[in-house]
mmCIF file of C-alpha atoms in Angstrom:
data_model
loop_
_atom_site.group_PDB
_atom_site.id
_atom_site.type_symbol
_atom_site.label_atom_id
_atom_site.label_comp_id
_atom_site.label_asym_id
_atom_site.label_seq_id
_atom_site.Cartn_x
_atom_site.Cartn_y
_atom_site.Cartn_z
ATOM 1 C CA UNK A 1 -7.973 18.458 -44.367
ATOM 2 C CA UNK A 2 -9.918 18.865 -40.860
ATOM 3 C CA UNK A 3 -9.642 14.994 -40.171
ATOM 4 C CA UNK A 4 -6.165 14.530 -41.233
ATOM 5 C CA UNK A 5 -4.807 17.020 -39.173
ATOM 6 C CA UNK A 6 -6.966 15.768 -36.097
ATOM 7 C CA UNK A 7 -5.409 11.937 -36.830
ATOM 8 C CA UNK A 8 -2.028 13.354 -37.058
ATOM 9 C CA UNK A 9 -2.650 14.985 -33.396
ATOM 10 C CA UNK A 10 -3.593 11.811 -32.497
ATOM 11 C CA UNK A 11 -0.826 10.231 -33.926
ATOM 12 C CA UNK A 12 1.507 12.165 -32.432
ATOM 13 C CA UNK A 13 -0.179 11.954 -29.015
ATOM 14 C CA UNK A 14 0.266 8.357 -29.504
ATOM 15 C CA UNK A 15 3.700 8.511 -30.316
ATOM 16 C CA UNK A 16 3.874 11.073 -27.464
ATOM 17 C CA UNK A 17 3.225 8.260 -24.818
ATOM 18 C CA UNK A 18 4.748 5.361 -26.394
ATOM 19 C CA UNK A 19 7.940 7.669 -25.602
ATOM 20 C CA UNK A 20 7.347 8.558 -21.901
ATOM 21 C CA UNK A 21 6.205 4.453 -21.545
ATOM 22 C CA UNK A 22 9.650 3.400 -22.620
ATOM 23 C CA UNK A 23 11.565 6.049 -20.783
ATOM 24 C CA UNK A 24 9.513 4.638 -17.624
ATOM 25 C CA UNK A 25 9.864 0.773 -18.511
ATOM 26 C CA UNK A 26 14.093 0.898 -18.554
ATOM 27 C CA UNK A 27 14.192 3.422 -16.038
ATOM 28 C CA UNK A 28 15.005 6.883 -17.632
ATOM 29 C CA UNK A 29 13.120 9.013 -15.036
ATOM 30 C CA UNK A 30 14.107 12.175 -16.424
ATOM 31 C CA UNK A 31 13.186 11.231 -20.165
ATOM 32 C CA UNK A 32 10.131 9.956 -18.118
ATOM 33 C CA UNK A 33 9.308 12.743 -16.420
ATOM 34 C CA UNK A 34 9.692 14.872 -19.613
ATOM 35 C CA UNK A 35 7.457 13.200 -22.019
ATOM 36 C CA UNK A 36 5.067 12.364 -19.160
ATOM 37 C CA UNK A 37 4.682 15.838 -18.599
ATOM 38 C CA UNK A 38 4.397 16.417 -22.583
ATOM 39 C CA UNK A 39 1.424 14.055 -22.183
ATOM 40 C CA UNK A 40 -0.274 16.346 -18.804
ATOM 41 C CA UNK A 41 -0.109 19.309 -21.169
ATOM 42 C CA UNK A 42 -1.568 18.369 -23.784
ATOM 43 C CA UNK A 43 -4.397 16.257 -22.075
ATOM 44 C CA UNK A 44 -4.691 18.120 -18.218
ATOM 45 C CA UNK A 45 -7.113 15.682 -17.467
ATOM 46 C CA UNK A 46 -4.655 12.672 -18.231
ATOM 47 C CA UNK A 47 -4.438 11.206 -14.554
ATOM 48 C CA UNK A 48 -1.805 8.396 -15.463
ATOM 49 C CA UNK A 49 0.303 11.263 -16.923
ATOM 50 C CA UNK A 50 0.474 12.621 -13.449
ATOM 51 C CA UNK A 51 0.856 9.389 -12.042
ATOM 52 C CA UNK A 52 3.531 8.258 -14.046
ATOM 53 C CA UNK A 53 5.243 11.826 -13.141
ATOM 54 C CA UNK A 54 5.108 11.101 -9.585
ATOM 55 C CA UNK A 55 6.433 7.759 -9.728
ATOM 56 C CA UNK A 56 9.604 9.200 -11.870
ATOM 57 C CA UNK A 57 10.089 11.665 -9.175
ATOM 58 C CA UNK A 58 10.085 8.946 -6.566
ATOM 59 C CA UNK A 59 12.310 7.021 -8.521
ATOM 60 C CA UNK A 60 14.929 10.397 -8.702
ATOM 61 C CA UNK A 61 14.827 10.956 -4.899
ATOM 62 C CA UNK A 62 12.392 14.080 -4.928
ATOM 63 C CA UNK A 63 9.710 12.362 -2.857
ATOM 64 C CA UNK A 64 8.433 15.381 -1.629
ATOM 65 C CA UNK A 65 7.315 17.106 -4.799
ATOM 66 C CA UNK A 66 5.793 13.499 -5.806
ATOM 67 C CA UNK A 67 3.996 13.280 -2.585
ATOM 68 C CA UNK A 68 2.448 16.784 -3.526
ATOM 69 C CA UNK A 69 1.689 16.135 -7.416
ATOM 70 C CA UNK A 70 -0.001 12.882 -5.726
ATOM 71 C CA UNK A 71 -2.210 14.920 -2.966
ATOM 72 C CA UNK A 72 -3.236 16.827 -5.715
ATOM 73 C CA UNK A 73 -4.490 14.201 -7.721
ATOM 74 C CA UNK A 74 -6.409 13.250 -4.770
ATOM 75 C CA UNK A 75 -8.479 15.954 -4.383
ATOM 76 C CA UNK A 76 -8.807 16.177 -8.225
ATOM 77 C CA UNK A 77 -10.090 12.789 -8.536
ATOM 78 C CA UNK A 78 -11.730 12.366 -5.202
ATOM 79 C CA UNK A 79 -10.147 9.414 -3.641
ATOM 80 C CA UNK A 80 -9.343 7.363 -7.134
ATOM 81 C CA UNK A 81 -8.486 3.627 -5.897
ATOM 82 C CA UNK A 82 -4.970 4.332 -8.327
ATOM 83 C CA UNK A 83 -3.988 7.174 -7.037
ATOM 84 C CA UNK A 84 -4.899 5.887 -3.202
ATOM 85 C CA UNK A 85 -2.952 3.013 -3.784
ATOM 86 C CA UNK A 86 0.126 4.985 -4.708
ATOM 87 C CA UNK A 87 -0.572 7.613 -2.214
ATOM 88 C CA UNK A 88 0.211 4.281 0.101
ATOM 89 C CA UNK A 89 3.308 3.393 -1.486
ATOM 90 C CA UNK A 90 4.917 6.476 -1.522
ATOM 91 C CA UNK A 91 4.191 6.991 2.317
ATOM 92 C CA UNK A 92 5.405 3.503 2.822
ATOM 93 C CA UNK A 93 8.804 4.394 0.914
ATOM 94 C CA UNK A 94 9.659 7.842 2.536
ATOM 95 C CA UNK A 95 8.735 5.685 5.974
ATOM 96 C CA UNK A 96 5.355 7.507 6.558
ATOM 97 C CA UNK A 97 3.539 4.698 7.766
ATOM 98 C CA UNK A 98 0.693 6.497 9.251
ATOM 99 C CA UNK A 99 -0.326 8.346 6.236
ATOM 100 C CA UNK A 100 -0.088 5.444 4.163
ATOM 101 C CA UNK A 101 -2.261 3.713 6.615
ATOM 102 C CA UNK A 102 -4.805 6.340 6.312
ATOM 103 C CA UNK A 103 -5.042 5.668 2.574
ATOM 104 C CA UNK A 104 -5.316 2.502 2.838
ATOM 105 C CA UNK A 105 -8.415 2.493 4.782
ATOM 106 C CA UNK A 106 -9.478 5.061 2.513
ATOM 107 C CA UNK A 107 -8.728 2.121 -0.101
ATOM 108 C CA UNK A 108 -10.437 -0.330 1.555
ATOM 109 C CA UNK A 109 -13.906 1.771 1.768
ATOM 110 C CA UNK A 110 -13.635 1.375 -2.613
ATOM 111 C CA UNK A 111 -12.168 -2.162 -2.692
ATOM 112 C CA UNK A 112 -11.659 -4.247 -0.058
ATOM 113 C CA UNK A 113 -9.681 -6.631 -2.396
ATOM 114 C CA UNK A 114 -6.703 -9.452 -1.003
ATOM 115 C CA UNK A 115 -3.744 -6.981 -2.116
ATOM 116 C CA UNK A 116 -5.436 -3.664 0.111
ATOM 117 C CA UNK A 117 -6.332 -6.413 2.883
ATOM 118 C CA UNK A 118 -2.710 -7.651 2.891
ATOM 119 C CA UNK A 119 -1.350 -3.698 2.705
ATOM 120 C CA UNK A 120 -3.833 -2.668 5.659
ATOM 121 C CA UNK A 121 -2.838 -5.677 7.664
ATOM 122 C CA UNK A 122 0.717 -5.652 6.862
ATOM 123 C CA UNK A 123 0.424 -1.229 7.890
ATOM 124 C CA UNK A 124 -1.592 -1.984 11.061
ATOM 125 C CA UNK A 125 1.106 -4.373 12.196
ATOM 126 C CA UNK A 126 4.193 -2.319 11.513
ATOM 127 C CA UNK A 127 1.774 0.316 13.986
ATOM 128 C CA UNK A 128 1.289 -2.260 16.608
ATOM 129 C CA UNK A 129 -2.527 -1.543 16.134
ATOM 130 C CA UNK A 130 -2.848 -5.844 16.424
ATOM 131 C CA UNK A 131 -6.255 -5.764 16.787
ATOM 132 C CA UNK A 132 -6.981 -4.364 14.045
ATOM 133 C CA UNK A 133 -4.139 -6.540 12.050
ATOM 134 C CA UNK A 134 -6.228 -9.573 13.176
ATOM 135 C CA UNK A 135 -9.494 -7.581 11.697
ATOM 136 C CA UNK A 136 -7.630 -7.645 8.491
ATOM 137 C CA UNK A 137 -5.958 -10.870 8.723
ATOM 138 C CA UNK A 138 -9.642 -12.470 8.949
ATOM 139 C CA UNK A 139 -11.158 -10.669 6.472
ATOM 140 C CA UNK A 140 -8.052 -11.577 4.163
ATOM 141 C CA UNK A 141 -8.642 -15.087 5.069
ATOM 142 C CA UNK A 142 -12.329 -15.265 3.945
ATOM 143 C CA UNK A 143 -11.378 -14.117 0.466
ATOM 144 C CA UNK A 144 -8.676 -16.392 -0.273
ATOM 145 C CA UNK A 145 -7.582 -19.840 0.470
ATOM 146 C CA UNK A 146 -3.773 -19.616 1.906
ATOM 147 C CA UNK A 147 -2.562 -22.491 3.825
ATOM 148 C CA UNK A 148 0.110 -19.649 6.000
ATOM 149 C CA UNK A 149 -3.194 -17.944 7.062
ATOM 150 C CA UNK A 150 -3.299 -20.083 10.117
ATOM 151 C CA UNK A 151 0.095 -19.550 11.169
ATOM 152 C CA UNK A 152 0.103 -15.705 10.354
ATOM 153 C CA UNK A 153 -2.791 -15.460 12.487
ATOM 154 C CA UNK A 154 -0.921 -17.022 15.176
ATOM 155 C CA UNK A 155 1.805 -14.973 15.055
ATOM 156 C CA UNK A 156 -0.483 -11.559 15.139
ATOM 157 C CA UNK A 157 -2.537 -13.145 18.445
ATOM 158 C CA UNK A 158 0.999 -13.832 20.185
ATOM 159 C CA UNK A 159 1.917 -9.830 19.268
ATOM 160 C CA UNK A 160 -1.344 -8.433 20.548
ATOM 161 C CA UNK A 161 -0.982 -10.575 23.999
ATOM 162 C CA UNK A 162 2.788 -9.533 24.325
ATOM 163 C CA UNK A 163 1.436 -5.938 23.597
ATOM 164 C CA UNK A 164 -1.156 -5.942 26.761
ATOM 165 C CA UNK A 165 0.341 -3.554 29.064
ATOM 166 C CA UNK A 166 -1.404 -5.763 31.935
ATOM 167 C CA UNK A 167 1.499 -7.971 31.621
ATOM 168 C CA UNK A 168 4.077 -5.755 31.670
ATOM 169 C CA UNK A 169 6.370 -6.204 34.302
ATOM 170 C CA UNK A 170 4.751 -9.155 35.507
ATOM 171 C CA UNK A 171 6.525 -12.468 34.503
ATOM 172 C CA UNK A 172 4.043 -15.088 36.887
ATOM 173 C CA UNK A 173 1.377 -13.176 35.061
ATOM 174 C CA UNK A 174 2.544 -13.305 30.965
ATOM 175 C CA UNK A 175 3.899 -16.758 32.214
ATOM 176 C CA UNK A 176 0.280 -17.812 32.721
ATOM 177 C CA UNK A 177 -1.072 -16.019 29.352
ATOM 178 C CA UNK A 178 1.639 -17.617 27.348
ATOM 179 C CA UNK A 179 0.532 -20.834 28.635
ATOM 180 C CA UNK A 180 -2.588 -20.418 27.841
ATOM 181 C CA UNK A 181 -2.013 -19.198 24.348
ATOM 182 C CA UNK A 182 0.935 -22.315 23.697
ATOM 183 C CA UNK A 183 -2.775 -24.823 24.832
ATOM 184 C CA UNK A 184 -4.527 -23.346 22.069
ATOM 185 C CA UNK A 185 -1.677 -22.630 19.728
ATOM 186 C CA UNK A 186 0.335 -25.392 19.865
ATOM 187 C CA UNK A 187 2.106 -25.183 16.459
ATOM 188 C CA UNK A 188 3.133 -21.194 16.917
ATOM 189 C CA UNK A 189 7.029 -21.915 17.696
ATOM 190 C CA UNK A 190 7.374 -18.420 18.439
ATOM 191 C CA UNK A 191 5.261 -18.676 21.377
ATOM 192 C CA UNK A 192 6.734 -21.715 22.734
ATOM 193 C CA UNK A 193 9.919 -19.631 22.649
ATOM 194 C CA UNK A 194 9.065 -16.966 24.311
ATOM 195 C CA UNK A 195 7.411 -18.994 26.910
ATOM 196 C CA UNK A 196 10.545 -21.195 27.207
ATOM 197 C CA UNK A 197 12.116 -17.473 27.734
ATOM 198 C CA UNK A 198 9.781 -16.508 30.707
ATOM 199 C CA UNK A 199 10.194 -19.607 32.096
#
């Protein structure tokens, strides 16, 4: 009697999830968020339970209260690479670009992977830290073959010399840099505009 009562539980925890899966797949966020939190109660430990939770909430608007069920999860699960990863795109969708650069490069300490070296570049860029885009960029380039690499490159050397401020104000000066650059970087168009523009 023992054992078929435990496989029913089981059963029914089964069915449990199957239920707050589907809700999530054709986006019913509050079904989700009902049976996901069906799941969290009756396994606490259940981090995609929470997960799944916080994504639903997203999904309804109430970023804040995901953003705090997902710093939660953080500390619970020091630094998991799933919940660090979502942690990023949450920032990224409320527009919190800082804090979702910060976990990235908590990210990339775990797994330093194409897709977190493409999100840390891509975050570094929208912050105008170039230098460290480039970092990225080169590190992205070593892991996988990508004929755009070149050219993305390109573009992120042309931002960090438009960024010096030791060209700011001085045309003769960024005239001279850009000319430089267009030597070396022939095929960057976007250089070879904005020289044409100083010029």
């Amino acid at each position: 009697m023992g054992l078929i009562k435990k496989d029913r539980r089981r059963e029914a925890f089964i069915q449990m999830l199957c239920q707050a899966r589907n809700a999530s797949a054709v986006g019913n966020w509050s079904e989700a968020i009902a049976g996901w939190e069906k799941v969290a109660k009756r396994d606490p430990e259940n981090m995609i339970a929470k997960l799944e939770i916080a994504r639903a909430l997203r999904k309804t608007g109430k970023a804040s209260e995901s953003l705090k069920l997902i710093e939660e999860l953080r500390r619970e699960t020091h630094d998991n690479p799933e919940v660090l990863l979502a942690a990023v795109r949450l920032n990224q969708s409320v527009g919190n670009k800082t804090a979702a650069f910060d976990n990235v490069l908590l990210l990339l300490k775990q797994q330093e992977s194409p897709k977190v070296l493409t999100l840390a570049r891509d975050l570094a860029e929208d912050l105008s830290q170039f230098a460290l885009a480039i970092d990225f960029h080169k590190r992205l380039a070593k892991r996988e073959a990508n004929l755009k690499h070149a050219e993305q490159l390109s573009e992120l050397e042309l931002k960090l010399l438009l960024a010096d401020d030791s060209t700011k104000g001085d045309l003769s000066k960024l005239r001279d840099k850009l000319r430089s650059f267009v030597g070396s970087h022939e095929n960057c168009a976007s250089a070879c505009m904005k020289l044409a523009e100083v010029e």
